[in-house]
Coordinates of C-alpha atoms in Angstrom, one line a residue:
M143 CA -1.8 29.3 -8.3
N144 CA -2.2 27.8 -11.7
R145 CA -3.4 24.3 -12.5
D146 CA 0.2 22.9 -13.0
D147 CA 1.2 24.3 -9.6
E148 CA -1.8 22.8 -7.9
H149 CA -1.1 19.4 -9.5
T150 CA 2.6 19.6 -8.4
S151 CA 1.5 20.5 -4.8
D152 CA -1.1 17.7 -4.7
R153 CA 1.5 15.2 -6.0
D154 CA 4.1 16.4 -3.4
T155 CA 1.5 16.1 -0.6
F156 CA 0.5 12.6 -1.8
L157 CA 4.1 11.4 -2.0
T158 CA 4.8 12.7 1.5
W159 CA 1.8 10.6 2.7
V160 CA 3.1 7.5 0.9
K161 CA 6.6 8.0 2.5
T162 CA 5.2 8.5 6.0
A163 CA 1.8 7.2 6.9
L164 CA 1.6 4.4 4.3
Y165 CA 5.3 3.4 4.9
E166 CA 4.6 3.2 8.7
A167 CA 1.5 1.1 8.2
E168 CA 3.3 -1.4 5.9
L169 CA 6.2 -1.6 8.4
A170 CA 3.8 -2.3 11.2
L171 CA 2.1 -5.0 9.1
H172 CA 5.4 -6.7 8.5
N173 CA 6.0 -6.6 12.3
G174 CA 2.7 -8.4 12.9
N175 CA 0.3 -5.5 13.4
P176 CA -2.3 -5.1 10.6
A177 CA -4.3 -2.3 12.3
P178 CA -2.4 0.6 10.8
R179 CA -2.7 -0.8 7.3
R180 CA -6.4 -1.5 7.7
A181 CA -6.9 2.1 8.9
L182 CA -5.5 3.4 5.7
W183 CA -7.8 1.3 3.5
S184 CA -11.1 2.6 2.2
R185 CA -14.3 1.5 3.9
N186 CA -16.1 2.1 0.7
E187 CA -16.6 -0.4 -2.1
P188 CA -15.0 -1.5 -4.2
V189 CA -11.8 -2.6 -2.5
S190 CA -9.6 -5.4 -3.7
V191 CA -6.2 -7.1 -3.4
L192 CA -4.6 -9.2 -6.0
G193 CA -1.8 -10.3 -3.8
A194 CA 1.5 -12.1 -4.1
W195 CA 0.1 -14.8 -1.7
R196 CA -3.7 -14.3 -1.4
N197 CA -6.5 -12.3 -3.0
A198 CA -9.4 -10.4 -1.5
T199 CA -12.5 -8.6 -2.7
G200 CA -14.7 -6.6 -0.4
Q201 CA -14.5 -5.5 3.2
Q202 CA -14.9 -8.9 4.9
E203 CA -12.3 -10.6 2.7
L204 CA -9.9 -7.7 3.2
D205 CA -10.3 -7.9 7.0
K206 CA -9.6 -11.7 6.9
L207 CA -6.6 -11.2 4.6
F208 CA -5.0 -8.4 6.7
T209 CA -5.6 -10.4 9.9
A210 CA -3.9 -13.5 8.4
L211 CA -1.0 -11.4 7.2
G212 CA -0.5 -9.9 10.6
K213 CA -0.4 -13.4 12.1
S214 CA 2.1 -14.6 9.5
F215 CA 4.6 -11.6 9.7
S216 CA 7.0 -10.8 12.5
D217 CA 10.4 -9.4 13.2
C218 CA 10.8 -7.1 10.2
T219 CA 14.4 -6.0 9.9
S220 CA 14.0 -4.0 6.7
Y221 CA 11.2 -2.6 4.6
A222 CA 11.6 -0.1 1.7
F223 CA 9.2 1.0 -1.0
E224 CA 11.1 2.1 -4.1
V225 CA 8.5 4.2 -6.0
Q226 CA 9.0 3.9 -9.8
A227 CA 5.9 6.0 -10.8
Y228 CA 3.0 7.8 -9.2
D229 CA 0.4 10.4 -10.0
V230 CA -2.6 12.2 -8.6
V231 CA -5.6 13.1 -10.8
G232 CA -8.4 14.7 -8.9
D233 CA -9.4 12.4 -6.1
M234 CA -7.6 9.4 -7.5
A235 CA -3.9 8.4 -7.3
Y236 CA -1.7 5.5 -7.9
T237 CA 1.8 4.2 -7.0
A238 CA 3.9 1.6 -8.8
G239 CA 7.2 0.3 -7.5
F240 CA 9.2 -2.3 -5.7
E241 CA 8.8 -3.3 -2.1
H242 CA 12.0 -4.7 -0.6
T243 CA 11.3 -6.6 2.6
S244 CA 13.2 -8.7 5.2
T245 CA 10.8 -10.2 7.7
S246 CA 9.8 -13.5 9.2
V247 CA 7.0 -15.3 7.6
D248 CA 5.4 -18.0 9.9
G249 CA 8.6 -17.8 12.0
Q250 CA 11.0 -18.2 9.1
P251 CA 13.3 -15.3 8.0
R252 CA 12.6 -14.3 4.5
T253 CA 13.9 -11.6 2.2
Y254 CA 11.9 -10.8 -1.0
T255 CA 11.0 -8.1 -3.5
L256 CA 7.4 -7.5 -4.7
R257 CA 6.3 -5.4 -7.6
A258 CA 3.4 -3.4 -6.1
T259 CA 0.8 -1.2 -7.7
Q260 CA -1.8 0.5 -5.6
V261 CA -4.8 2.7 -6.4
Y262 CA -6.0 5.3 -3.9
R263 CA -9.1 7.4 -3.5
R264 CA -9.3 10.7 -1.6
E265 CA -12.2 10.3 0.9
D266 CA -13.2 13.2 3.2
G267 CA -9.9 14.8 2.4
E268 CA -7.8 11.8 3.3
W269 CA -6.0 9.3 1.1
R270 CA -7.3 5.7 1.3
V271 CA -6.1 2.6 -0.5
A272 CA -8.8 1.0 -2.8
H273 CA -6.8 -1.6 -4.7
R274 CA -3.5 -3.4 -4.4
H275 CA -1.7 -5.7 -6.9
G276 CA 1.5 -7.3 -5.8
D277 CA 3.6 -10.1 -7.2
T278 CA 7.1 -11.5 -6.8
A279 CA 9.7 -9.6 -8.8
T280 CA 12.1 -11.6 -10.7
E281 CA 14.5 -8.7 -11.4

């Protein structure tokens, strides 16, 4: 297998992970369960979130953020991640796209779209999220 084939295979494997494990974790979060999302995040520093609603840097702040989001979200009726761009380079990867969500936030139904960019590290052969930036899209 040549280098281009390896890169294509790595990209395909990564995108499958994004569309399965990562998707399921985000869906769970929007139904009030932050545990699957937290499980996919790196336990190594640095980790950070520049979020649409709150920011976090480091493991303790990340735990507090995900717990708070889990308490805020419930009754997700729709979640879709529209990937615009992604790549894998060695043990690093990124995604950029739009998250289209219909869920309840603090008991109030809301529908919104976020622009989301995430950075990933491969740790012990598994993809882990290391950074997230999300903001409200004004398409």
